[in-house]
Amino acid sequence: MGGNKKTTEFLKECLADALIQLLQIKPIEKITVPEIAGTANVGRTTYFRHFSSKNELLTFKLIRLWERWGEEHLLSERRKYDISNANSFFQFNYSIRELLLLIYESNLQSVIYDAFYQIMMPQHGANAIDCYKCRFFSYGLFGLLDEWVKRGFYETPDEMAKTINELVTDNL
């Protein structure tokens, strides 16, 4: 596979896309690594070199989608929750609602939380309060998103951003 980071990221994303494609036709338990690799036209060693589970592969895809969204929308803060980016957070999740619904149909909601946590978690050496704050917001955002998905994305992203702003400011 070589050391080219762009190529590595591309191949990892191909694997993730292949898993998503396969999830549309069968349950995750019935999807094999050789099947994922074959659908992605990638060697299965590429999968094992970078991932230890199919859940990890989906988490990677969600993180990558968020990073891409942040770049495209010029978000100044992408690696932690900030009240100013609440609208973008909900716009992003609304834009990937088909994927979120597939994840829910597959009973894989934990990959969504894992992605939130990895995106928000401070680097090593952060003080305790920063770690607690990241954990608090990642669980809170997951809870709001979970309810929003279960309600069929009934509210608009703007309404969801308003809701979280009210929740945060009313409880300070």
mmCIF file of C-alpha atoms in Angstrom:
data_model
loop_
_atom_site.group_PDB
_atom_site.id
_atom_site.type_symbol
_atom_site.label_atom_id
_atom_site.label_comp_id
_atom_site.label_asym_id
_atom_site.label_seq_id
_atom_site.Cartn_x
_atom_site.Cartn_y
_atom_site.Cartn_z
ATOM 1 C CA MET A 1 0.000 0.000 0.000
ATOM 2 C CA GLY A 2 2.954 2.325 0.411
ATOM 3 C CA GLY A 3 3.263 5.387 2.551
ATOM 4 C CA ASN A 4 1.162 7.840 0.567
ATOM 5 C CA LYS A 5 -1.329 9.240 3.084
ATOM 6 C CA LYS A 6 -3.832 10.344 0.423
ATOM 7 C CA THR A 7 -3.840 6.869 -1.114
ATOM 8 C CA THR A 8 -4.226 5.238 2.292
ATOM 9 C CA GLU A 9 -7.165 7.491 3.204
ATOM 10 C CA PHE A 10 -8.756 6.839 -0.194
ATOM 11 C CA LEU A 11 -8.473 3.059 0.221
ATOM 12 C CA LYS A 12 -9.859 3.226 3.754
ATOM 13 C CA GLU A 13 -12.788 5.235 2.486
ATOM 14 C CA CYS A 14 -13.334 2.724 -0.336
ATOM 15 C CA LEU A 15 -13.592 -0.001 2.284
ATOM 16 C CA ALA A 16 -16.075 2.046 4.299
ATOM 17 C CA ASP A 17 -18.176 2.783 1.225
ATOM 18 C CA ALA A 18 -18.164 -0.916 0.340
ATOM 19 C CA LEU A 19 -19.413 -1.821 3.824
ATOM 20 C CA ILE A 20 -22.188 0.777 3.550
ATOM 21 C CA GLN A 21 -23.165 -0.609 0.145
ATOM 22 C CA LEU A 22 -23.299 -4.138 1.548
ATOM 23 C CA LEU A 23 -25.298 -3.020 4.613
ATOM 24 C CA GLN A 24 -28.061 -1.964 2.262
ATOM 25 C CA ILE A 25 -28.612 -5.569 1.210
ATOM 26 C CA LYS A 26 -27.696 -7.689 4.239
ATOM 27 C CA PRO A 27 -27.076 -7.531 8.000
ATOM 28 C CA ILE A 28 -23.607 -6.690 9.277
ATOM 29 C CA GLU A 29 -23.193 -10.138 10.842
ATOM 30 C CA LYS A 30 -23.450 -11.715 7.399
ATOM 31 C CA ILE A 31 -20.928 -9.384 5.775
ATOM 32 C CA THR A 32 -17.404 -10.784 5.599
ATOM 33 C CA VAL A 33 -14.114 -8.934 5.354
ATOM 34 C CA PRO A 34 -13.273 -10.589 2.002
ATOM 35 C CA GLU A 35 -16.679 -9.402 0.739
ATOM 36 C CA ILE A 36 -15.965 -5.823 1.861
ATOM 37 C CA ALA A 37 -12.495 -5.893 0.307
ATOM 38 C CA GLY A 38 -13.803 -7.405 -2.930
ATOM 39 C CA THR A 39 -16.572 -4.828 -3.231
ATOM 40 C CA ALA A 40 -13.997 -2.084 -2.639
ATOM 41 C CA ASN A 41 -11.472 -3.637 -5.064
ATOM 42 C CA VAL A 42 -8.918 -3.544 -2.256
ATOM 43 C CA GLY A 43 -6.865 -6.344 -0.745
ATOM 44 C CA ARG A 44 -8.194 -7.632 2.549
ATOM 45 C CA THR A 45 -4.827 -6.955 4.169
ATOM 46 C CA THR A 46 -5.607 -3.259 3.689
ATOM 47 C CA TYR A 47 -8.666 -3.753 5.888
ATOM 48 C CA PHE A 48 -6.714 -5.611 8.596
ATOM 49 C CA ARG A 49 -3.864 -3.105 8.466
ATOM 50 C CA HIS A 50 -6.191 -0.249 9.436
ATOM 51 C CA PHE A 51 -9.292 -1.648 11.121
ATOM 52 C CA SER A 52 -10.059 -4.195 13.783
ATOM 53 C CA SER A 53 -13.828 -4.275 13.239
ATOM 54 C CA LYS A 54 -16.585 -3.311 10.850
ATOM 55 C CA ASN A 55 -17.858 -0.863 13.475
ATOM 56 C CA GLU A 56 -14.490 0.873 13.444
ATOM 57 C CA LEU A 57 -14.756 1.162 9.676
ATOM 58 C CA LEU A 58 -18.136 2.907 9.956
ATOM 59 C CA THR A 59 -16.819 5.203 12.682
ATOM 60 C CA PHE A 60 -13.933 6.146 10.388
ATOM 61 C CA LYS A 61 -16.419 7.019 7.623
ATOM 62 C CA LEU A 62 -18.501 9.247 9.903
ATOM 63 C CA ILE A 63 -15.389 11.084 11.090
ATOM 64 C CA ARG A 64 -14.212 11.538 7.521
ATOM 65 C CA LEU A 65 -17.598 12.872 6.457
ATOM 66 C CA TRP A 66 -17.552 15.400 9.326
ATOM 67 C CA GLU A 67 -14.014 16.513 8.469
ATOM 68 C CA ARG A 68 -15.009 16.996 4.839
ATOM 69 C CA TRP A 69 -18.164 18.899 5.848
ATOM 70 C CA GLY A 70 -16.114 21.166 8.098
ATOM 71 C CA GLU A 71 -13.616 21.894 5.346
ATOM 72 C CA GLU A 72 -16.324 22.612 2.778
ATOM 73 C CA HIS A 73 -18.254 24.882 5.145
ATOM 74 C CA LEU A 74 -15.160 26.620 6.560
ATOM 75 C CA LEU A 75 -15.946 25.724 10.155
ATOM 76 C CA SER A 76 -13.444 27.352 12.452
ATOM 77 C CA GLU A 77 -14.012 24.734 15.167
ATOM 78 C CA ARG A 78 -14.391 21.113 14.103
ATOM 79 C CA ARG A 79 -12.682 19.167 16.849
ATOM 80 C CA LYS A 80 -14.912 20.082 19.788
ATOM 81 C CA TYR A 81 -18.442 21.193 20.402
ATOM 82 C CA ASP A 82 -18.941 24.927 20.333
ATOM 83 C CA ILE A 83 -22.369 26.529 20.644
ATOM 84 C CA SER A 84 -21.596 28.576 17.542
ATOM 85 C CA ASN A 85 -21.352 25.450 15.393
ATOM 86 C CA ALA A 86 -24.588 23.800 16.603
ATOM 87 C CA ASN A 87 -26.394 24.669 13.388
ATOM 88 C CA SER A 88 -23.589 23.180 11.289
ATOM 89 C CA PHE A 89 -23.651 20.038 13.418
ATOM 90 C CA PHE A 90 -27.332 19.501 12.710
ATOM 91 C CA GLN A 91 -27.038 20.548 9.051
ATOM 92 C CA PHE A 92 -24.273 17.979 8.646
ATOM 93 C CA ASN A 93 -26.270 15.190 10.253
ATOM 94 C CA TYR A 94 -29.323 16.080 8.199
ATOM 95 C CA SER A 95 -27.194 15.875 5.052
ATOM 96 C CA ILE A 96 -26.179 12.287 5.938
ATOM 97 C CA ARG A 97 -29.597 11.240 7.234
ATOM 98 C CA GLU A 98 -29.818 8.314 4.775
ATOM 99 C CA LEU A 99 -26.594 6.898 6.208
ATOM 100 C CA LEU A 100 -27.773 7.540 9.773
ATOM 101 C CA LEU A 101 -31.038 5.726 9.060
ATOM 102 C CA LEU A 102 -29.086 2.778 7.625
ATOM 103 C CA ILE A 103 -26.919 2.719 10.748
ATOM 104 C CA TYR A 104 -30.041 2.742 12.921
ATOM 105 C CA GLU A 105 -31.729 0.026 10.841
ATOM 106 C CA SER A 106 -28.578 -2.053 11.346
ATOM 107 C CA ASN A 107 -28.654 -1.378 15.120
ATOM 108 C CA LEU A 108 -25.173 0.176 14.974
ATOM 109 C CA GLN A 109 -25.833 3.468 16.797
ATOM 110 C CA SER A 110 -22.693 3.003 18.884
ATOM 111 C CA VAL A 111 -20.570 3.904 15.838
ATOM 112 C CA ILE A 112 -22.184 7.349 15.831
ATOM 113 C CA TYR A 113 -21.269 7.960 19.457
ATOM 114 C CA ASP A 114 -17.759 6.600 18.855
ATOM 115 C CA ALA A 115 -17.320 9.100 16.022
ATOM 116 C CA PHE A 116 -18.565 11.992 18.188
ATOM 117 C CA TYR A 117 -16.233 11.013 20.972
ATOM 118 C CA GLN A 118 -13.189 10.678 18.717
ATOM 119 C CA ILE A 119 -13.915 14.019 17.077
ATOM 120 C CA MET A 120 -14.388 15.841 20.374
ATOM 121 C CA MET A 121 -11.849 14.175 22.631
ATOM 122 C CA PRO A 122 -8.897 16.402 23.467
ATOM 123 C CA GLN A 123 -5.407 15.251 22.706
ATOM 124 C CA HIS A 124 -3.325 13.587 25.407
ATOM 125 C CA GLY A 125 -2.326 15.898 28.203
ATOM 126 C CA ALA A 126 -5.636 17.761 28.372
ATOM 127 C CA ASN A 127 -6.751 18.712 31.832
ATOM 128 C CA ALA A 128 -9.571 16.803 33.511
ATOM 129 C CA ILE A 129 -12.227 19.482 33.013
ATOM 130 C CA ASP A 130 -11.620 19.482 29.234
ATOM 131 C CA CYS A 131 -11.979 15.699 29.176
ATOM 132 C CA TYR A 132 -15.221 15.829 31.187
ATOM 133 C CA LYS A 133 -16.590 18.616 28.998
ATOM 134 C CA CYS A 134 -15.886 16.624 25.835
ATOM 135 C CA ARG A 135 -17.544 13.540 27.259
ATOM 136 C CA PHE A 136 -20.558 15.591 28.427
ATOM 137 C CA PHE A 137 -21.122 17.207 25.043
ATOM 138 C CA SER A 138 -20.498 14.040 23.034
ATOM 139 C CA TYR A 139 -23.128 12.146 25.069
ATOM 140 C CA GLY A 140 -25.499 15.109 24.979
ATOM 141 C CA LEU A 141 -25.200 15.581 21.232
ATOM 142 C CA PHE A 142 -25.595 11.879 20.665
ATOM 143 C CA GLY A 143 -28.750 11.909 22.793
ATOM 144 C CA LEU A 144 -30.236 14.788 20.820
ATOM 145 C CA LEU A 145 -29.314 13.214 17.495
ATOM 146 C CA ASP A 146 -30.688 9.855 18.649
ATOM 147 C CA GLU A 147 -34.056 11.404 19.466
ATOM 148 C CA TRP A 148 -34.060 13.428 16.244
ATOM 149 C CA VAL A 149 -33.411 10.308 14.144
ATOM 150 C CA LYS A 150 -36.126 8.389 16.009
ATOM 151 C CA ARG A 151 -38.537 11.276 15.382
ATOM 152 C CA GLY A 152 -37.812 10.974 11.659
ATOM 153 C CA PHE A 153 -35.835 14.238 11.447
ATOM 154 C CA TYR A 154 -39.139 15.988 12.115
ATOM 155 C CA GLU A 155 -37.530 19.263 13.204
ATOM 156 C CA THR A 156 -35.331 21.268 10.862
ATOM 157 C CA PRO A 157 -31.608 21.574 11.576
ATOM 158 C CA ASP A 158 -32.257 25.212 12.561
ATOM 159 C CA GLU A 159 -34.903 24.124 15.064
ATOM 160 C CA MET A 160 -32.523 21.535 16.514
ATOM 161 C CA ALA A 161 -29.764 24.149 16.886
ATOM 162 C CA LYS A 162 -32.234 26.425 18.651
ATOM 163 C CA THR A 163 -33.224 23.550 20.955
ATOM 164 C CA ILE A 164 -29.653 22.828 21.985
ATOM 165 C CA ASN A 165 -28.928 26.511 22.494
ATOM 166 C CA GLU A 166 -31.962 26.742 24.782
ATOM 167 C CA LEU A 167 -30.979 23.586 26.658
ATOM 168 C CA VAL A 168 -27.432 24.787 27.232
ATOM 169 C CA THR A 169 -28.251 28.382 28.191
ATOM 170 C CA ASP A 170 -31.294 27.490 30.337
ATOM 171 C CA ASN A 171 -29.246 25.042 32.391
ATOM 172 C CA LEU A 172 -26.141 27.105 33.071
#
